[in-house]
Coordinates of C-alpha atoms in Angstrom, one line a residue:
M20 CA 66.5 252.3 43.8
N21 CA 69.2 249.7 43.3
E22 CA 70.1 247.9 40.0
H23 CA 71.4 244.8 41.8
P24 CA 69.9 244.7 45.2
L25 CA 70.5 242.0 48.1
I26 CA 67.9 239.5 49.1
T27 CA 68.2 239.0 52.8
Q28 CA 65.0 236.9 53.2
P29 CA 63.0 234.3 50.7
V30 CA 60.7 236.3 48.4
T31 CA 58.3 235.8 45.7
F32 CA 57.5 238.5 43.1
D33 CA 56.9 238.9 39.3
A34 CA 59.7 239.6 36.9
V35 CA 61.3 239.6 33.4
L36 CA 63.9 236.9 33.5
E37 CA 66.8 236.9 31.0
P38 CA 69.0 233.8 31.1
G39 CA 72.6 233.5 31.2
L40 CA 75.5 231.0 31.1
I41 CA 75.3 227.8 32.6
C42 CA 78.3 227.1 35.1
G43 CA 80.1 223.9 35.7
D44 CA 78.3 223.0 38.6
G45 CA 74.8 223.3 36.7
L46 CA 73.8 226.6 38.0
Q47 CA 72.4 229.1 35.4
S48 CA 72.8 232.7 36.0
V49 CA 69.7 234.9 35.5
R50 CA 68.9 238.7 35.3
V51 CA 65.8 239.2 37.2
L52 CA 64.3 242.5 36.3
H53 CA 61.5 244.0 38.3
P54 CA 59.8 247.4 39.1
D55 CA 62.5 248.4 41.8
G56 CA 65.5 247.3 39.7
E57 CA 67.6 244.4 38.5
L58 CA 68.7 241.2 40.7
A59 CA 71.4 238.9 39.5
A60 CA 70.6 235.5 40.5
W61 CA 71.3 231.8 39.9
T62 CA 68.8 228.7 39.2
W63 CA 69.0 225.1 38.5
H64 CA 65.9 225.6 36.2
H65 CA 67.5 226.1 32.9
F66 CA 65.8 227.9 30.3
D67 CA 66.8 229.6 27.0
A68 CA 65.2 232.8 25.4
A69 CA 66.8 232.5 22.0
N70 CA 63.7 231.5 20.3
T71 CA 61.4 234.4 21.4
D72 CA 61.2 237.9 20.6
S73 CA 59.5 239.2 23.5
V74 CA 60.8 239.1 27.0
L75 CA 59.9 236.2 29.4
T76 CA 57.8 236.8 32.3
A77 CA 57.3 234.7 35.4
T78 CA 56.5 234.6 39.3
V79 CA 59.8 233.7 40.9
S80 CA 60.4 232.7 44.4
V81 CA 64.1 233.8 45.6
H82 CA 65.9 232.8 48.6
P83 CA 69.4 234.2 49.7
L84 CA 72.5 232.3 50.0
G85 CA 76.3 232.7 50.8
Y86 CA 77.8 235.0 53.7
P87 CA 77.1 237.6 54.4
V88 CA 73.5 236.7 53.8
G89 CA 72.2 237.7 50.6
L90 CA 75.5 237.7 48.8
T91 CA 73.9 235.3 46.5
S92 CA 70.5 234.8 45.4
V93 CA 68.9 231.5 44.1
I94 CA 65.7 231.1 42.3
D95 CA 64.0 228.1 43.7
R96 CA 60.9 228.3 41.6
I97 CA 59.8 229.6 38.3
Q98 CA 56.0 229.9 37.2
W99 CA 56.1 231.2 33.8
Q100 CA 53.2 233.8 33.4
P101 CA 53.0 234.8 29.7
A102 CA 49.9 237.1 30.5
L103 CA 51.7 239.3 32.8
Q104 CA 51.4 243.1 32.1
V105 CA 55.0 243.8 31.0
I106 CA 54.7 247.6 31.4
D107 CA 54.3 247.1 35.0
L108 CA 57.8 245.2 35.2
I109 CA 60.0 247.8 33.6
P110 CA 62.4 248.5 36.0
E111 CA 62.4 252.1 37.6
V112 CA 66.4 252.7 38.1
T113 CA 68.5 255.7 38.1
G114 CA 68.3 257.9 34.9
T115 CA 65.2 256.4 33.8
A116 CA 62.9 256.0 36.8
K117 CA 60.9 259.4 36.2
L118 CA 60.5 258.5 32.3
V119 CA 59.0 255.1 33.2
A120 CA 56.6 256.5 35.9
R121 CA 55.3 259.1 33.5
F122 CA 55.0 256.3 30.6
R123 CA 53.0 254.0 33.1
A124 CA 50.8 256.8 34.1
L125 CA 50.0 257.8 30.3
V126 CA 49.2 254.1 29.6
D127 CA 46.9 254.0 32.6
Q128 CA 45.0 257.1 31.3
I129 CA 44.3 255.7 27.7
R130 CA 40.7 254.8 28.0
H131 CA 40.8 252.3 25.3
P132 CA 41.4 248.5 26.4
G133 CA 42.5 247.4 22.9
M134 CA 45.1 250.1 22.8
Q135 CA 46.2 249.5 26.4
Q136 CA 46.7 246.0 25.4
L137 CA 48.4 246.7 22.3
L138 CA 51.0 248.8 24.2
Q139 CA 51.5 245.8 26.8
D140 CA 52.2 243.6 23.9
V141 CA 54.4 245.7 21.9
F142 CA 56.7 246.9 24.6
A143 CA 57.3 243.0 25.7
L144 CA 59.4 243.1 22.5
R145 CA 63.1 243.1 23.8
P146 CA 64.2 246.3 21.8
L147 CA 61.3 248.3 23.3
F148 CA 61.5 246.7 26.9
Y149 CA 65.2 247.6 27.0
N150 CA 66.2 250.1 24.4
Y151 CA 63.4 252.7 24.4
W152 CA 64.4 254.5 27.4
N153 CA 68.0 255.2 26.6
T154 CA 67.9 255.6 22.7
T155 CA 68.7 259.0 21.1
I156 CA 67.0 260.0 18.1
E157 CA 67.4 263.1 15.9
I158 CA 64.5 265.5 15.1
D159 CA 65.0 268.5 12.9
G160 CA 68.8 268.0 13.2
K161 CA 68.6 267.9 17.1
A162 CA 69.4 265.1 19.2
C163 CA 66.8 264.1 21.8
S164 CA 65.7 261.2 23.9
L165 CA 63.2 258.9 22.2
A166 CA 61.4 258.1 25.5
E167 CA 61.4 262.0 26.5
K168 CA 60.1 263.1 23.1
A169 CA 57.3 260.4 22.9
I170 CA 56.1 260.8 26.6
T171 CA 56.0 264.5 26.4
N172 CA 54.1 264.4 22.9
A173 CA 51.7 261.8 24.5
E174 CA 51.3 264.2 27.6
L175 CA 50.2 267.1 25.3
V176 CA 47.8 264.8 23.5
Q177 CA 46.6 263.9 26.9
W178 CA 45.7 267.3 28.0
G179 CA 44.5 268.6 24.6
V180 CA 41.3 270.5 24.6
G181 CA 38.1 269.4 22.6
L182 CA 39.2 265.8 21.8
S183 CA 36.9 262.8 22.2
S184 CA 37.9 259.7 24.2
F185 CA 38.9 258.0 20.8
Q186 CA 40.7 260.9 19.7
R187 CA 42.7 261.2 22.8
A188 CA 43.4 257.2 23.1
V189 CA 44.7 256.8 19.6
G190 CA 46.6 260.0 19.4
M191 CA 48.5 259.0 23.0
T192 CA 49.2 255.5 21.5
F193 CA 50.5 257.0 18.3
A194 CA 52.8 259.4 20.2
L195 CA 54.2 256.7 22.2
L196 CA 54.6 254.6 19.1
R197 CA 55.4 257.0 16.6
N198 CA 59.4 256.9 16.7
A199 CA 59.6 253.5 18.5
G200 CA 60.8 251.8 15.4
Q201 CA 64.3 253.6 16.2
A202 CA 64.9 251.3 19.4
W203 CA 66.0 248.7 17.0
P204 CA 69.6 248.7 15.8
R205 CA 70.2 251.3 13.0
E206 CA 71.3 248.9 10.6
Q207 CA 67.8 247.3 10.6
W208 CA 66.0 250.0 9.2
S209 CA 66.9 252.9 6.5
D210 CA 66.2 256.5 6.7
G211 CA 62.7 257.5 7.4
E212 CA 61.7 253.7 7.5
H213 CA 61.6 253.2 11.1
A214 CA 57.6 253.6 11.2
L215 CA 57.2 250.8 8.4
H216 CA 60.2 248.6 10.5
L217 CA 57.9 249.0 13.7
L218 CA 54.7 248.1 11.9
R219 CA 56.5 244.7 10.5
Q220 CA 57.9 244.0 13.9
I221 CA 54.2 244.6 15.7
D222 CA 52.2 243.1 12.9
G223 CA 50.9 240.2 15.0
S224 CA 50.0 242.6 17.9
M225 CA 48.3 244.7 15.3
S226 CA 46.3 241.9 14.0
H227 CA 45.2 240.6 17.7
F228 CA 44.3 244.5 18.2
A229 CA 42.2 244.4 14.8
Q230 CA 40.1 241.2 15.7
G231 CA 38.5 243.1 18.6
Y232 CA 38.7 246.8 17.3
P233 CA 39.3 246.6 13.3
E234 CA 38.3 250.2 12.7
D235 CA 40.5 251.5 15.4
A236 CA 43.5 249.3 14.2
D237 CA 43.1 250.7 10.8
V238 CA 43.1 254.2 12.1
L239 CA 46.3 253.6 14.0
R240 CA 48.0 251.7 11.2
E241 CA 47.1 254.6 8.8
L242 CA 48.6 257.0 11.1
M243 CA 52.0 254.9 11.3
E244 CA 51.9 254.6 7.6
H245 CA 51.4 258.4 7.1
E246 CA 54.1 259.0 9.6
Y247 CA 56.5 257.2 7.2
R248 CA 55.4 259.2 4.0
L249 CA 55.8 262.4 5.9
D250 CA 59.5 261.6 7.0
V251 CA 61.0 260.2 3.8
P252 CA 62.1 262.5 1.0
P253 CA 59.8 262.6 -2.0
V254 CA 62.2 260.5 -4.1
L255 CA 61.5 257.6 -1.6
S256 CA 57.8 258.4 -0.8
S257 CA 54.8 257.1 -2.8
T258 CA 53.0 260.4 -2.2
A259 CA 53.5 263.5 -4.1
N260 CA 52.3 265.6 -1.2
W261 CA 55.4 265.3 1.0
S262 CA 56.5 268.5 2.9
P263 CA 58.6 268.5 6.0
I264 CA 56.9 269.7 9.1
P265 CA 58.7 273.1 10.4
P266 CA 60.2 272.7 14.1
D267 CA 57.8 275.4 15.4
Q268 CA 54.8 273.1 14.4
E269 CA 56.0 270.0 15.9
I270 CA 54.0 270.1 18.9
G271 CA 50.2 269.0 18.2
R272 CA 51.6 267.0 15.2
E273 CA 49.9 263.7 16.6
E274 CA 46.6 265.6 17.1
T275 CA 46.6 266.8 13.4
L276 CA 47.6 263.4 12.2
F277 CA 44.8 261.5 14.0
R278 CA 42.3 263.9 13.2
R279 CA 43.1 263.8 9.6
T280 CA 43.3 259.8 9.6
D281 CA 40.0 259.2 11.5
H282 CA 37.5 259.7 8.8
R283 CA 34.6 259.1 11.5
L284 CA 35.4 262.6 12.8
P285 CA 35.9 266.2 11.3
A286 CA 39.4 267.3 10.6

């Protein structure tokens, strides 16, 4: 998959657009991101993304220009499509292609339309759309990939034995979001506060989720808040029951947490 493929004939496709500089001739540079990679293009249809926290999604019509054919790509038409499923547009490029494919498969297997849409909304945020896949986090003193860790844990929940459909859905969603706050720049959150930082960033999406599924939204929110209480030292935590979970008990933590938090189900 090419990061900057050449377009040799007119094409129309869905994409995420990131605006660049406007040149003296009036053309604006644009990063066009789509499932197969990234395209560098130009357009006369100027736009600015500075006033939105989420990526911009659109259907674009692109034609080749220059010699050899396709050396330059020009966007003829931009039809803005804010309702596009952004997870389907995350580029599968060298180094992250397998992770993105596994992530998409997990979201498809979450049998809860509200949680599926929540993930679509959350991953439209720029730090998650771009940084989730190449952020390194530290767990128990060891560095690991944020995306790899989250996806692996979600897959463990996916194949967990004896779980209800709701337990499986909320467990997988929580696993994918549990450390996602660390995709933001380090200076924006303090030690152990990435879960709260994420909740602040996705408050609008969580509120929309709660409109259709109030009890389910409460369960997911409590899981995220509980994650914060587990991961900060006692002096910073509002609970007196804080204790670190040993590394050998890390697998299955999502299952334990969402069982404990879902008061409708036995622990």
